[in-house]
Short mmCIF file of C-alpha atoms in Angstrom, two decimals:
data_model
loop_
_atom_site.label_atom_id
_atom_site.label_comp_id
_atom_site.label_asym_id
_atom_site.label_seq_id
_atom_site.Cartn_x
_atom_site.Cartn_y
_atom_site.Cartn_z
CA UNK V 1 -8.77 -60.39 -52.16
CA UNK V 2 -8.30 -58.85 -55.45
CA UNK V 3 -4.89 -58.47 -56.89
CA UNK V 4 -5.08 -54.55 -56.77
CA UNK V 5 -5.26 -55.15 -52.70
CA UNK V 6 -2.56 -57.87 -52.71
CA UNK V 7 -0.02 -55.44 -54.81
CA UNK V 8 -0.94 -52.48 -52.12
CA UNK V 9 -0.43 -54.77 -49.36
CA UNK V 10 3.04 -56.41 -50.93
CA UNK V 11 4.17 -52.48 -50.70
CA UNK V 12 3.08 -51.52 -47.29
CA UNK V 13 5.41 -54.83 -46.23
CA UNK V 14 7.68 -53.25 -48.12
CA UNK V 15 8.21 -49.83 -46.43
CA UNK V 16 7.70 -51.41 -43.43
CA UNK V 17 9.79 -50.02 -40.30
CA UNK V 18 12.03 -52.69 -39.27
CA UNK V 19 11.27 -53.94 -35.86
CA UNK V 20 7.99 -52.53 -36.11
CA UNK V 21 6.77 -56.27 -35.01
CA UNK V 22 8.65 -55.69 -31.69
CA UNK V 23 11.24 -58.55 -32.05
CA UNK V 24 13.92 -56.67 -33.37
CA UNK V 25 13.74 -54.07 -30.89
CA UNK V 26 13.89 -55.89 -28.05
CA UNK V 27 17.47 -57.73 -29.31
CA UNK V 28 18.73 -54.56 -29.47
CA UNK V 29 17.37 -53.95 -26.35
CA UNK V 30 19.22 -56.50 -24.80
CA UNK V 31 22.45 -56.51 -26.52
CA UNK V 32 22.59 -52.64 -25.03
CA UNK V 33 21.78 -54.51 -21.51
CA UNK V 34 24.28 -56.94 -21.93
CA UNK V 35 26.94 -54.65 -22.71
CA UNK V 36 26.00 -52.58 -19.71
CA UNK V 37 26.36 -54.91 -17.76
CA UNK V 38 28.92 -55.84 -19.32
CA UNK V 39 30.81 -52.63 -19.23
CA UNK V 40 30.16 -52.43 -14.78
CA UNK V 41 31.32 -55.90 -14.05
CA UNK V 42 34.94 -54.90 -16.66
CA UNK V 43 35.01 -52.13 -14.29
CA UNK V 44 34.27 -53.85 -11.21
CA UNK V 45 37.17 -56.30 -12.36
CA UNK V 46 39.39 -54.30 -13.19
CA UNK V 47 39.35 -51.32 -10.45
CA UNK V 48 38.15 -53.22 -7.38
CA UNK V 49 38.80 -56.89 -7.66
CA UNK V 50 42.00 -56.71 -9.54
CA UNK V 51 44.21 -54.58 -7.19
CA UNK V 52 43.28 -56.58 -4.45
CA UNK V 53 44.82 -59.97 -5.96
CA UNK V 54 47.92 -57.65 -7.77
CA UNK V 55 49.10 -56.56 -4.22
CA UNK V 56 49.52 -58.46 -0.92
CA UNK V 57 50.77 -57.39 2.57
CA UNK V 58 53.23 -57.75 4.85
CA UNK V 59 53.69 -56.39 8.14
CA UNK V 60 56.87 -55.25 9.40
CA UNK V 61 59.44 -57.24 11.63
CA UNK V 62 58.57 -54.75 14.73
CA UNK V 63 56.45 -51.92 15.28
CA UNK V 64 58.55 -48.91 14.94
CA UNK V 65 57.24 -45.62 16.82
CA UNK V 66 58.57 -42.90 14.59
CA UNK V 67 57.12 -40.09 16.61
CA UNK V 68 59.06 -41.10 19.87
CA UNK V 69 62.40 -41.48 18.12
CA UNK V 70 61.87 -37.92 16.45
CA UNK V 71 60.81 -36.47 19.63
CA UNK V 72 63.73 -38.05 21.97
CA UNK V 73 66.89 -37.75 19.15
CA UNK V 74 65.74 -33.76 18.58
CA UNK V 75 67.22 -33.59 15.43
CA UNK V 76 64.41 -34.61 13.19
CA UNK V 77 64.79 -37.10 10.72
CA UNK V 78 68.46 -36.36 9.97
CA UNK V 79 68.80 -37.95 13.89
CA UNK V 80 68.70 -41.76 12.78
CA UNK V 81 68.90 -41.00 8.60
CA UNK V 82 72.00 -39.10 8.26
CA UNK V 83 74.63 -38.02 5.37
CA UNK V 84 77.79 -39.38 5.84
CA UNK V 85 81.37 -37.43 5.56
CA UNK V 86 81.24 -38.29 2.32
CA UNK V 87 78.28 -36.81 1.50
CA UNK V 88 76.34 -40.52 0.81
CA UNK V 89 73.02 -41.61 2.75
CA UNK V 90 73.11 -43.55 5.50
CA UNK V 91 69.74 -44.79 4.69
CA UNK V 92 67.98 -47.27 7.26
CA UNK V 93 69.42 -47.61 10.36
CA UNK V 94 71.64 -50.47 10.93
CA UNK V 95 72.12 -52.59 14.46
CA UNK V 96 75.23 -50.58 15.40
CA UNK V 97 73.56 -47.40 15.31
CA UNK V 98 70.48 -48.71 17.38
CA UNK V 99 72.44 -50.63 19.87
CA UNK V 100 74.37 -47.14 20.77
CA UNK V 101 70.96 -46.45 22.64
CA UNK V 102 68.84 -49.50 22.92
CA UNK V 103 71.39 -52.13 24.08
CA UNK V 104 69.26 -52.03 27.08
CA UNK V 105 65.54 -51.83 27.17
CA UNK V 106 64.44 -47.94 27.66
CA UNK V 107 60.85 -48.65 27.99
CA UNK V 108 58.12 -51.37 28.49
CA UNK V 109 57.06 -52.13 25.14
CA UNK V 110 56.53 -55.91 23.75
CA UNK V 111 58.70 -54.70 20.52
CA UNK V 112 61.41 -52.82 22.56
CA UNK V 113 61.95 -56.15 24.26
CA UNK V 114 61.60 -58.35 21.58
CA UNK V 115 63.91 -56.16 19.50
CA UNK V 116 66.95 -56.60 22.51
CA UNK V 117 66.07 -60.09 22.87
CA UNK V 118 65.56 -61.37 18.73
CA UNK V 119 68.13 -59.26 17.48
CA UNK V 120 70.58 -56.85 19.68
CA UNK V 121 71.27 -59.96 21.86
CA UNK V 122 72.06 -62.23 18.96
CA UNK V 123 73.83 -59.12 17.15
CA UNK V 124 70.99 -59.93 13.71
CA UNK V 125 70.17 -56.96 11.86
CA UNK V 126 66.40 -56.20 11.27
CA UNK V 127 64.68 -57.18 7.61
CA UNK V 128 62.52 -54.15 7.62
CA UNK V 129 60.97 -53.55 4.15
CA UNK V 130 61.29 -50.32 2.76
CA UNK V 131 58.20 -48.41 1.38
CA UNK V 132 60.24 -46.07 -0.93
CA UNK V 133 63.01 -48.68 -2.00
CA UNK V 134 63.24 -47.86 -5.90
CA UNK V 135 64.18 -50.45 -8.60
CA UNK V 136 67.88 -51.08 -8.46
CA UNK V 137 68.47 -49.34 -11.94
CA UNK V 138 67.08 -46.56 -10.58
CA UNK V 139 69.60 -43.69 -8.65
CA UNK V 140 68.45 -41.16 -6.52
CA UNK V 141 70.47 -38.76 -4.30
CA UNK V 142 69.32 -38.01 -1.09
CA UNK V 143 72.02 -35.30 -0.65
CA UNK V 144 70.95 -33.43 -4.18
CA UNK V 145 67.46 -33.15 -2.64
CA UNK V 146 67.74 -32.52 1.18
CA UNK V 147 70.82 -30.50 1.34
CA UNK V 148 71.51 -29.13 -2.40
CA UNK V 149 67.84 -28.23 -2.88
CA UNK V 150 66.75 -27.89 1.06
CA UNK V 151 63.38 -30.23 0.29
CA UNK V 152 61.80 -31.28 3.27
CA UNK V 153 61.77 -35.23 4.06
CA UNK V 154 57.66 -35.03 3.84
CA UNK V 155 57.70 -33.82 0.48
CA UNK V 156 58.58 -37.84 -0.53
CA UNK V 157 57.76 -39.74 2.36
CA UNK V 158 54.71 -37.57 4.00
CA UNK V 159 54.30 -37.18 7.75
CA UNK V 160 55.57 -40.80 8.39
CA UNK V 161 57.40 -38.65 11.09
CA UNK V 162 54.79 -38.25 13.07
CA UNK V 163 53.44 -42.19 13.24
CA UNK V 164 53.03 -44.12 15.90
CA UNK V 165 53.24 -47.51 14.38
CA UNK V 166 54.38 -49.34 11.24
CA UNK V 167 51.56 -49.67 8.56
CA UNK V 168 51.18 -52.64 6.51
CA UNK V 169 54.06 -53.06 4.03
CA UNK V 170 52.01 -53.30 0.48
CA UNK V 171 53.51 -54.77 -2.41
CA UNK V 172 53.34 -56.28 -6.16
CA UNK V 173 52.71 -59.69 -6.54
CA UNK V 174 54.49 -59.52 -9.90
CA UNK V 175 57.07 -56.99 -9.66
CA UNK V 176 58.15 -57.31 -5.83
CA UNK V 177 58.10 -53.54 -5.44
CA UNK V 178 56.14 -51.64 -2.99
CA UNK V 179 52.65 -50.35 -3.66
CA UNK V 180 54.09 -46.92 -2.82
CA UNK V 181 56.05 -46.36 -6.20
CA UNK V 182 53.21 -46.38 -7.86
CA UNK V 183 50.79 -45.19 -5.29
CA UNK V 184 47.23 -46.75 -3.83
CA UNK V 185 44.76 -45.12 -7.06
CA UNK V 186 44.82 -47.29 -9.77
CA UNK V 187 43.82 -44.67 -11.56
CA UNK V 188 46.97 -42.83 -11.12
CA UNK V 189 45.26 -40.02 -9.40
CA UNK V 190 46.94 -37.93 -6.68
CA UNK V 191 46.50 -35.78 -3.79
CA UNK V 192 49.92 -35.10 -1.96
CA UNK V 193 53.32 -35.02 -3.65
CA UNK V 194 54.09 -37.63 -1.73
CA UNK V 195 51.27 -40.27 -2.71
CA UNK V 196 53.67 -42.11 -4.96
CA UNK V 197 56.86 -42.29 -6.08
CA UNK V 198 56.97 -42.87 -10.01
CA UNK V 199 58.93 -41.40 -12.73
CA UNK V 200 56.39 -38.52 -13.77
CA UNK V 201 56.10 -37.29 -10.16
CA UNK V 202 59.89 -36.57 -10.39
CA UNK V 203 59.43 -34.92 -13.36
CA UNK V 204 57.01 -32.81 -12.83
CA UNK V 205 58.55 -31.39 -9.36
CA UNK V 206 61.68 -30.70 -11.57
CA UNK V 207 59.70 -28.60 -13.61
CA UNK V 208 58.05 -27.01 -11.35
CA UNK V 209 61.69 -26.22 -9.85
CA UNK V 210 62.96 -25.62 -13.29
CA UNK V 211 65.27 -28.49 -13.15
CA UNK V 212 64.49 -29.21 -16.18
CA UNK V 213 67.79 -29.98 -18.73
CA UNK V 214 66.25 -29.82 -22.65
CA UNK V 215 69.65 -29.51 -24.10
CA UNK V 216 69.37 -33.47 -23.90
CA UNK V 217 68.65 -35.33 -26.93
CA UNK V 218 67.20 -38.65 -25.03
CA UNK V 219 63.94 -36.79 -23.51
CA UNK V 220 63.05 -33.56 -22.50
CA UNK V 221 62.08 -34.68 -18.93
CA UNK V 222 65.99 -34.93 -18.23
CA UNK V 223 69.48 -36.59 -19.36
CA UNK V 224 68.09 -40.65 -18.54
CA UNK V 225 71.78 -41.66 -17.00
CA UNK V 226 70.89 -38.88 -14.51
CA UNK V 227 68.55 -41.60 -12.83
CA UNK V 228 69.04 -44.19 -14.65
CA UNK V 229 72.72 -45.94 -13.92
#
């Protein structure tokens, strides 16, 4: 080969496209795969996997028919969860209030019986777990809401009114609170107002009810010892 053909060939090498021999191209190939797959088994992780070893169930103590109680006391929700004279929630019902009609068995259910037997007989008060129980720096009046603002009890809680049985109690692993605070999509996406029970849902509904106090100089969400005690 004369050295006129070796100096054309030294500059075709030279302008070359890279990868042109194939090897380069199919590294880059594979680092795209890679991080493909990469990418789906992160996401895999992290919105399937992961939720189901951050939260762990419990069921509750007795099967509570919430539909039955609301028909027979007549006056809704308000019939076993009342306001005191004082204005302050009575929250969950305790033993005393039960026993005034179920010191006796009124039906033929396995819980009805086991709830005379385990704990009206040996005067114990139930260890249900509350879905809706906030952390204890948070406060929240129930009287504000339901009688100062006349919200309905399904706005927060949805139509647990109507159910039949107790659902699985859900809760963090790490935290200890219930899955309901901050609600089954990981992804913080919601379709009912009451799907969770976080610190933005409460802000927005004030908003939306014009609730909403910006003379404070802490946020402009709302005064935080409003909530926060």
């Amino acid at each position: 080969m004369s050295t006129l053909d070796e100096k054309a060939k030294a500059e075709m090498d030279d302008h070359a496209v890279p990868g042109s021999d194939g090897k380069e191209g199919g590294a880059g190939g594979f680092i795209i795969l890679f991080f493909i797959i990469g990418f789906a088994a992160s996401m895999v992780l992290g919105w399937v996997i992961f939720p189901k070893l951050l939260y762990s169930q419990k069921q509750q103590p007795l099967n509570f028919n919430h539909a039955l109680h609301v028909e027979e006391v007549g006056e809704g929700c308000e019939g076993c969860h009342y306001f005191r004279e004082d204005g302050s929630f009575s929250g969950i019902p305790k033993l005393a209030q039960c026993v005034e009609c179920h010191e006796e068995p009124m039906g033929d259910t396995e819980d009805e019986a086991m709830f005379v037997e385990q704990y009206v007989a040996k005067e114990r008060e139930v260890p249900w777990l509350s879905y809706s129980r906030q952390p204890d720096c948070v406060f929240f009046s129930h009287a504000a809401h339901v009688i100062g603002a006349k919200m309905d009890c399904v706005v927060c809680h949805g139509h647990i009114g109507d159910s039949e049985v107790s659902r699985p109690y859900e809760y963090n692993r790490l935290t200890g609170y219930s899955r309901d605070i901050w609600g089954k999509n990981i992804a913080g996406l919601k379709k009912n107002s009451w799907d969770r029970m976080k610190m933005d849902d409460c802000a927005q509904c004030h908003k939306e009810a014009g609730m909403i106090h910006t003379s404070s100089v802490q946020t402009e969400r709302d005064a935080c010892f409003v909530c926060h005690k």
